[in-house]
Short mmCIF file of C-alpha atoms in Angstrom, two decimals:
data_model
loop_
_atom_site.label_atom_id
_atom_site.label_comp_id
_atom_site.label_asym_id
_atom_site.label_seq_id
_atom_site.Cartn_x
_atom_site.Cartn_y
_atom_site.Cartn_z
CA UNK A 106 -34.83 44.84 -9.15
CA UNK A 107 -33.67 42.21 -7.35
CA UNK A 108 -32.85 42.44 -2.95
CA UNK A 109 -28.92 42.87 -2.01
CA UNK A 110 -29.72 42.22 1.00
CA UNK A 111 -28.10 38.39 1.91
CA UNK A 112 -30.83 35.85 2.92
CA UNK A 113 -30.72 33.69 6.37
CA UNK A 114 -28.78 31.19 5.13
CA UNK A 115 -25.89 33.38 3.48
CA UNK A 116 -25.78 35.66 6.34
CA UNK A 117 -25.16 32.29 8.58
CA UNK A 118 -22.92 30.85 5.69
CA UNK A 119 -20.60 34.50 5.65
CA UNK A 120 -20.52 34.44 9.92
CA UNK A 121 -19.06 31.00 9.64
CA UNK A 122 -16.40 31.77 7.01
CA UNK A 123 -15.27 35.29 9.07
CA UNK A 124 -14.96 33.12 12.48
CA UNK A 125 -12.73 30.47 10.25
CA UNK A 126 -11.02 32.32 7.80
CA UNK A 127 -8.49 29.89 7.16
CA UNK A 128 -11.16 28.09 4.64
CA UNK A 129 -10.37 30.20 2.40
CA UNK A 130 -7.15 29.10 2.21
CA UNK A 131 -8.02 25.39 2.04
CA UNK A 132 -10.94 25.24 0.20
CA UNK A 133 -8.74 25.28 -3.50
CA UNK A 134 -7.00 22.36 -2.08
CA UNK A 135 -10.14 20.11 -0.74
CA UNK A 136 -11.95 20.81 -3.60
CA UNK A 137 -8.87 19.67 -6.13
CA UNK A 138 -8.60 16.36 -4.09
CA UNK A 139 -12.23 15.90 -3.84
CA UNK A 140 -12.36 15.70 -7.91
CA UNK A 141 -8.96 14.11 -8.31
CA UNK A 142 -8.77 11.74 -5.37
CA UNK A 143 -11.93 11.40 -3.31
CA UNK A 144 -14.47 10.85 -6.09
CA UNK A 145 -12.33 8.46 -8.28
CA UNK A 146 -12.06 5.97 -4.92
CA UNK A 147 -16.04 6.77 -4.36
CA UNK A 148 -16.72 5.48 -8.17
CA UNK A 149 -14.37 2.89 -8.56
CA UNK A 150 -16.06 0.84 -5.27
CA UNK A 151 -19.97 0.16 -7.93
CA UNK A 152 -17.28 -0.17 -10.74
CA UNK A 153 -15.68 -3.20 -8.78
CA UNK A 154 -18.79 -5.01 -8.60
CA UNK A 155 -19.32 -4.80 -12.59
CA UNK A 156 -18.32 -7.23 -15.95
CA UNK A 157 -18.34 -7.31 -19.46
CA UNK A 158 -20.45 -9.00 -21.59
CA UNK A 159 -19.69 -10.81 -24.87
CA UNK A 160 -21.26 -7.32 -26.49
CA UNK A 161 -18.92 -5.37 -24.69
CA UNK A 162 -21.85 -4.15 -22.28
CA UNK A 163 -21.24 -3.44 -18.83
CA UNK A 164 -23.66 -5.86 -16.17
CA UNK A 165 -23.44 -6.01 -12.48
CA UNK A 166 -21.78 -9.35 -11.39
CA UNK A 167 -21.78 -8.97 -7.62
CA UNK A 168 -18.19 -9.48 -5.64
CA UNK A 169 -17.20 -11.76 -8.71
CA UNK A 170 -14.50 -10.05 -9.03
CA UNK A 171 -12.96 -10.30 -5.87
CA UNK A 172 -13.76 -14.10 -6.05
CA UNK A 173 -11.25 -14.17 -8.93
CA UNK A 174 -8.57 -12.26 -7.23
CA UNK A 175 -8.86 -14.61 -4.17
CA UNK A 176 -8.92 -17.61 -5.92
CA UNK A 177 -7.68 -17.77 -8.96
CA UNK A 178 -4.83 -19.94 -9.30
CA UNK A 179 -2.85 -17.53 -11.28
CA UNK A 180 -3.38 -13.97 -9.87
CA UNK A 181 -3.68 -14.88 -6.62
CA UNK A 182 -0.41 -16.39 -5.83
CA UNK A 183 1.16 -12.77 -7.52
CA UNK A 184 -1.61 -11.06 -5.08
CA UNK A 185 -0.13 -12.79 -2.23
CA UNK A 186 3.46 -12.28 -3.65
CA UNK A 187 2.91 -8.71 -3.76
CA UNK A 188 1.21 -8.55 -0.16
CA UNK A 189 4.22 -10.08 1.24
CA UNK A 190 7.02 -7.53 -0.31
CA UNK A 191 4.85 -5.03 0.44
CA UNK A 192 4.55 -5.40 4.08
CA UNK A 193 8.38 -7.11 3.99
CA UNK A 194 9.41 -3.20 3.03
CA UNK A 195 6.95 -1.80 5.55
CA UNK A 196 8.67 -3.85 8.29
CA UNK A 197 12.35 -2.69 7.01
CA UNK A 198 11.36 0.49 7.24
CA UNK A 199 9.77 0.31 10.64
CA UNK A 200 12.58 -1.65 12.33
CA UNK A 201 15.54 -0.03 10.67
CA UNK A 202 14.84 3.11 8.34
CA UNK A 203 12.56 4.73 11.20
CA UNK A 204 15.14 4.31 14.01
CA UNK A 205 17.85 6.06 11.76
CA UNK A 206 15.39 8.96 11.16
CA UNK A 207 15.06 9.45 14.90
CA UNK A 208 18.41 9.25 15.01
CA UNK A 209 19.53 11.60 12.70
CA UNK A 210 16.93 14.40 13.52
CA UNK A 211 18.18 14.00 17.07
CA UNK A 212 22.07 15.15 16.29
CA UNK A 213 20.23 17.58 13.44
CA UNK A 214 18.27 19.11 16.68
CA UNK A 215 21.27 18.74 19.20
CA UNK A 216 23.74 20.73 16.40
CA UNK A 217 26.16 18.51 16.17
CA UNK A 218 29.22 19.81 14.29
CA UNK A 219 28.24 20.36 10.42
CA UNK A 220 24.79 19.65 11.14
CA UNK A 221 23.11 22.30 8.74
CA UNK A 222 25.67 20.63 6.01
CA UNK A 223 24.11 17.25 6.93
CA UNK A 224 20.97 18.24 6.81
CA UNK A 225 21.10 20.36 3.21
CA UNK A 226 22.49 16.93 2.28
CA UNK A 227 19.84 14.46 3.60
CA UNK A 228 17.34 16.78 2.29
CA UNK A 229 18.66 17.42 -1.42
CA UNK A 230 16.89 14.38 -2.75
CA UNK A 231 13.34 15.54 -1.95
CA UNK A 232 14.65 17.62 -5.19
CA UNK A 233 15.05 15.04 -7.46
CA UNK A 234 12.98 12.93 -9.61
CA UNK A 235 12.68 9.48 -8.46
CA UNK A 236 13.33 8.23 -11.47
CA UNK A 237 16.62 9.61 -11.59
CA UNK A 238 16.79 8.49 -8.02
CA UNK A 239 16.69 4.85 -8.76
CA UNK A 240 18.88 5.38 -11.86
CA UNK A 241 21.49 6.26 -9.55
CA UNK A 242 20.79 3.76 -7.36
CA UNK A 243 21.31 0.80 -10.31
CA UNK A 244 24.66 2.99 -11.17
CA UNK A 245 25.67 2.94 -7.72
CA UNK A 246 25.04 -1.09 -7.55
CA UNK A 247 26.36 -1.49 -10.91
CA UNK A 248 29.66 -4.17 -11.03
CA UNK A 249 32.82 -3.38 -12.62
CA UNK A 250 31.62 0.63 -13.10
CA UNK A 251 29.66 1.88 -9.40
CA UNK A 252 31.30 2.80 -5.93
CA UNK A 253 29.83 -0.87 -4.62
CA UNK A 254 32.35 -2.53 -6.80
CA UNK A 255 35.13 0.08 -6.19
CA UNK A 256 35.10 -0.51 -2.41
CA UNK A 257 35.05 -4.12 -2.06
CA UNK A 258 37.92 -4.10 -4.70
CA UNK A 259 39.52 -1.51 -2.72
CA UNK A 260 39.30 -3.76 0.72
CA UNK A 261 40.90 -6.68 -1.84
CA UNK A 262 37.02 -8.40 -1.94
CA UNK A 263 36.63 -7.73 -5.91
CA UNK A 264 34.59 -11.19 -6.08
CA UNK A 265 32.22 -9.60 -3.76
CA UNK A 266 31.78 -6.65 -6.27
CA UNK A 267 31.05 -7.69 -9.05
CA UNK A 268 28.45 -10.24 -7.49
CA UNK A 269 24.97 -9.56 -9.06
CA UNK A 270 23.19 -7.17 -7.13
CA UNK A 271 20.34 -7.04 -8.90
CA UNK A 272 20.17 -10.06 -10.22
CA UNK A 273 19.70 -11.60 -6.51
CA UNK A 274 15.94 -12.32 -5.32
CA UNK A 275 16.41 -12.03 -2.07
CA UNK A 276 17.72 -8.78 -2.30
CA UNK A 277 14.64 -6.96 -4.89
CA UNK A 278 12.87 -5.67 -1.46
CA UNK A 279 15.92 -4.25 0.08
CA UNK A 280 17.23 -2.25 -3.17
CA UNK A 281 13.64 -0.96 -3.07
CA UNK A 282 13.85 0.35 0.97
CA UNK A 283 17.47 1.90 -0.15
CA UNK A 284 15.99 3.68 -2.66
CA UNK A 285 13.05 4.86 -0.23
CA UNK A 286 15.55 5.77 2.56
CA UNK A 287 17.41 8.18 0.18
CA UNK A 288 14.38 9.79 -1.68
CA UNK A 289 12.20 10.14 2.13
CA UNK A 290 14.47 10.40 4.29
CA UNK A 291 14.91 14.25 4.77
CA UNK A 292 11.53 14.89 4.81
CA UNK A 293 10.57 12.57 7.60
CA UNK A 294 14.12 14.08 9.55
CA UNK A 295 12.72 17.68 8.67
CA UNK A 296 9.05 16.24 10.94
CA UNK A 297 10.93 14.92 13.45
CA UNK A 298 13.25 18.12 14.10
CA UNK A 299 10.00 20.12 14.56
CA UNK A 300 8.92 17.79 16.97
CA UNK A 301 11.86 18.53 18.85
CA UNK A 302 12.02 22.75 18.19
CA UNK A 303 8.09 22.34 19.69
CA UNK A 304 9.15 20.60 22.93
CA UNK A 305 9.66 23.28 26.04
CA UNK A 306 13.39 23.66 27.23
CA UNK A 307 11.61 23.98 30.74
CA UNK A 308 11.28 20.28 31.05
CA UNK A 309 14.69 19.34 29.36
CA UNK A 310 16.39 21.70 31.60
CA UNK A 311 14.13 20.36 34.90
CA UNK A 312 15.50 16.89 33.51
CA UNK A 313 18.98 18.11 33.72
CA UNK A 314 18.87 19.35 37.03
CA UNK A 315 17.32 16.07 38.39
CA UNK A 316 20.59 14.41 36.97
CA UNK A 317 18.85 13.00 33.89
CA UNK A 318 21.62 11.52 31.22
CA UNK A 319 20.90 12.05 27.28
CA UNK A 320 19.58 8.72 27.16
CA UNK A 321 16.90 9.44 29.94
CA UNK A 322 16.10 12.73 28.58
CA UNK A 323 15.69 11.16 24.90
CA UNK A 324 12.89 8.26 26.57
CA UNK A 325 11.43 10.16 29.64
CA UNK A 326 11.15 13.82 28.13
CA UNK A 327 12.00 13.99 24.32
CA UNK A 328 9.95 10.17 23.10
CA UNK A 329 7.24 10.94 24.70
CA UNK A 330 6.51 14.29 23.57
CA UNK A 331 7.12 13.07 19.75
CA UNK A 332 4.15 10.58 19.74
CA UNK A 333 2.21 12.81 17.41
CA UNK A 334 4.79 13.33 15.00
CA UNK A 335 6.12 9.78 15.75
CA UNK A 336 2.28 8.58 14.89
CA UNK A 337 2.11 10.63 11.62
CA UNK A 338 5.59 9.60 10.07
CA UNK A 339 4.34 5.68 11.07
CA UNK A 340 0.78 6.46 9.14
CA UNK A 341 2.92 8.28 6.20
CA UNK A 342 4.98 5.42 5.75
CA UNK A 343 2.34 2.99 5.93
CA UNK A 344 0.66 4.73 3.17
CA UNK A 345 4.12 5.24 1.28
CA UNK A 346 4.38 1.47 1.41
CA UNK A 347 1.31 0.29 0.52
CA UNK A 348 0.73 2.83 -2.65
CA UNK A 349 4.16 2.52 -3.80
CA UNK A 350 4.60 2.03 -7.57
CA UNK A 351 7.83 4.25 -9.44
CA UNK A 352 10.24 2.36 -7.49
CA UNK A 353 9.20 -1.04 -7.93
CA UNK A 354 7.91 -0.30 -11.64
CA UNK A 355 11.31 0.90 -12.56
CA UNK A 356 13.62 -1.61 -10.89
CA UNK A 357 11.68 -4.72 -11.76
CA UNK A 358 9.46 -3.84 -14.07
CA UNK A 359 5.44 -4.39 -15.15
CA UNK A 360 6.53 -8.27 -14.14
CA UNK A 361 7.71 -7.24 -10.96
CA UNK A 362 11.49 -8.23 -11.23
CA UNK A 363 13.17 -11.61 -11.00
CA UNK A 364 10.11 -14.03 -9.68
CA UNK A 365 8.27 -11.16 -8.60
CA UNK A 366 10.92 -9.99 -6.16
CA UNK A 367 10.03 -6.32 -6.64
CA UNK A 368 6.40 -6.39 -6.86
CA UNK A 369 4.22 -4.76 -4.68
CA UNK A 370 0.21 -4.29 -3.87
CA UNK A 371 0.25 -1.14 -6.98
CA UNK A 372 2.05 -3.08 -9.56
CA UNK A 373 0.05 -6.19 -9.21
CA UNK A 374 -2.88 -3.65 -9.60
CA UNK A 375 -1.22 -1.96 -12.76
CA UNK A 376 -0.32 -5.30 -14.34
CA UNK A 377 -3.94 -6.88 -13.89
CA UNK A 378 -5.91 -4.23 -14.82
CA UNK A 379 -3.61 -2.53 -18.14
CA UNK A 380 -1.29 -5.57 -18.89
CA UNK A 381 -1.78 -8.22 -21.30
CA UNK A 382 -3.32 -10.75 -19.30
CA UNK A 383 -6.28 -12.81 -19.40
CA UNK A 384 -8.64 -9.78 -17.65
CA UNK A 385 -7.52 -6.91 -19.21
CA UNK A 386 -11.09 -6.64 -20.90
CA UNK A 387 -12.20 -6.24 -17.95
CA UNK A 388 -9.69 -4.21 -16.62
CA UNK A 389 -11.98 -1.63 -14.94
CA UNK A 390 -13.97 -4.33 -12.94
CA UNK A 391 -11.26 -6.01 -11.89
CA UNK A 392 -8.93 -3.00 -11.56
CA UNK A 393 -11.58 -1.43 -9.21
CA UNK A 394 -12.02 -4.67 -7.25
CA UNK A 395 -8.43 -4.73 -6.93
CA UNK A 396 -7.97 -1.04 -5.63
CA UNK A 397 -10.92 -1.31 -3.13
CA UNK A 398 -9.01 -3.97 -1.76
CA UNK A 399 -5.53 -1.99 -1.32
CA UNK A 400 -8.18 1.00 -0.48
CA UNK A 401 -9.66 -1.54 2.49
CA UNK A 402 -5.95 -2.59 3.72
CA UNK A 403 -4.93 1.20 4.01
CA UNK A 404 -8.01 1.76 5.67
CA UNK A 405 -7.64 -0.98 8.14
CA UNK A 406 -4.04 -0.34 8.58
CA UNK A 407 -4.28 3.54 9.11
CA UNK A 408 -6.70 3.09 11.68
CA UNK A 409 -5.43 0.48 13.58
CA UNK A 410 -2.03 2.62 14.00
CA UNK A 411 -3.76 5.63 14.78
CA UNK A 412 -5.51 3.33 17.37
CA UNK A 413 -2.45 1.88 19.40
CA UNK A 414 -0.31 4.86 19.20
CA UNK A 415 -3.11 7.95 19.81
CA UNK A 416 -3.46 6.41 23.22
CA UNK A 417 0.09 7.01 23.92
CA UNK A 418 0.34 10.53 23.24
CA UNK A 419 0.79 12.45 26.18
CA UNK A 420 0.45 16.21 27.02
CA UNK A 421 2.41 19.15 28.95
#
């Protein structure tokens, strides 16, 4: 009959998980995005460096594959194309989306008048489906039947619409941001108003006394104290950015709209690697190639924001 009694190692394995017992609770969760998420990005870096042969056998060709993405005279021009929306959107949302957030989550935390309304309200979206999201959106946009065109006929500017929203390049990355701003924007306003619940009234109120206005209190007490949640919502939507696909797939398309004007990093990497172009035999070298590359620039990216803004976190 076999011992009962736990060995060494259990014994040392059981003291760790009483001491942490919060494991327990996030062990289901690492070990679904280890199989779903870690392990695909783990095989998909020997994948990239793979081909086809005539037979349909799979050889090793080296970094091949990235040599086509970075030179070949067709994909990458669209590679570049996408690159460029892609971080045109990240910018928007950095100089303009992220400000409003702050903003917003600022009144939300000072109670302005309505504010639980408002905030039910910014929040509702994280309900809904983003394609229904972006449906609205194109209603919304739409001349001769959405609100657009009903306001600028209102203010006697009918010309203006029924001009072609969506039918203007310069305006695919913008429609894209909108749509972002409406589906994200609660969430990141929800961050942001913990930030502000966690900060101590002690120092707000020692602010007050020393004759500190709102602005001063919002850049000497309140800014400063929001680094880490100001640092995670500036990693979230640098990730956001860079892996975004619904959106851009459903406004523009697989061809990524009018001259490419809504394509970004994930639809270039859909459209190589599962459209009808001249790799799609090959669509697991070259997809994989093409996702370690997105994989290295949200590496890269991540890190070097985490970099600049960790060091200006401060404590109290």
């Amino acid at each position: 009959m076999a011992s009962a009694i736990p060995s060494q190692g259990e014994r040392s394995v059981l003291r760790f998980i009483a001491k942490r017992p919060y494991i327990l609770f996030i062990l289901p969760g690492i070990v679904v995005y280890t199989v779903f998420i870690t392990a695909p990005i783990v095989v998909s870096i020997p994948f990239s460096l793979t081909g086809l042969t005539e037979n349909g056998h799979r050889v090793f060709v080296g970094f091949e594959n990235y040599v086509i993405v970075f030179t070949n005279r067709i994909l990458f021009p669209q590679f570049l194309r996408a690159l460029r929306n892609t971080f045109l959107g990240l910018a928007l949302n950095y100089l303009i989306i992220h400000p409003l957030i702050i903003f917003l989550a600022y009144q939300m935390y000072r109670k302005i008048w309505g504010h639980v309304v408002f905030q039910n309200i910014l929040f509702i979206p994280q309900f809904v489906n983003a394609i229904a999201l972006t449906f609205m959106v194109s209603i919304f946009f739409s001349p001769y039947v959405g609100l657009y065109y009903h306001v600028f006929k209102f203010l006697g500017l009918e010309k203006w619409g029924t001009a072609g929203v969506w039918t203007n390049e310069k305006l695919g990355v913008v429609l894209i941001v909108i749509v972002w701003t409406w589906a994200g924007l609660g969430y990141e306003m929800l961050l942001y108003i913990a930030g502000f619940k966690m900060i101590p009234n002690e120092l707000v109120e020692a602010a007050i006394i020393d004759g500190a206005g709102e602005w001063r209190r919002f850049t000497r007490v309140y800014f400063p104290l929001l680094m880490p949640t100001f640092t995670n919502v500036m990693v979230l939507m640098f990730i956001w950015c860079i892996t975004a696909f619904e959106i851009p797939y459903i406004l523009g398309g697989i061809n990524g709209g009018i001259n490419g004007n809504t394509d970004f990093l994930t639809l270039f990497l859909y459209r190589t690697a599962f459209g009808s172009g001249a790799y799609s035999t090959n669509f697991v070298g070259m997809g994989s190639a093409i996702s370690t590359v997105i994989l290295a620039i949200l590496a890269g990216g991540s890190g070097i924001i985490l970099w600049i803004l960790r060091g200006r976190q401060v404590t109290y």
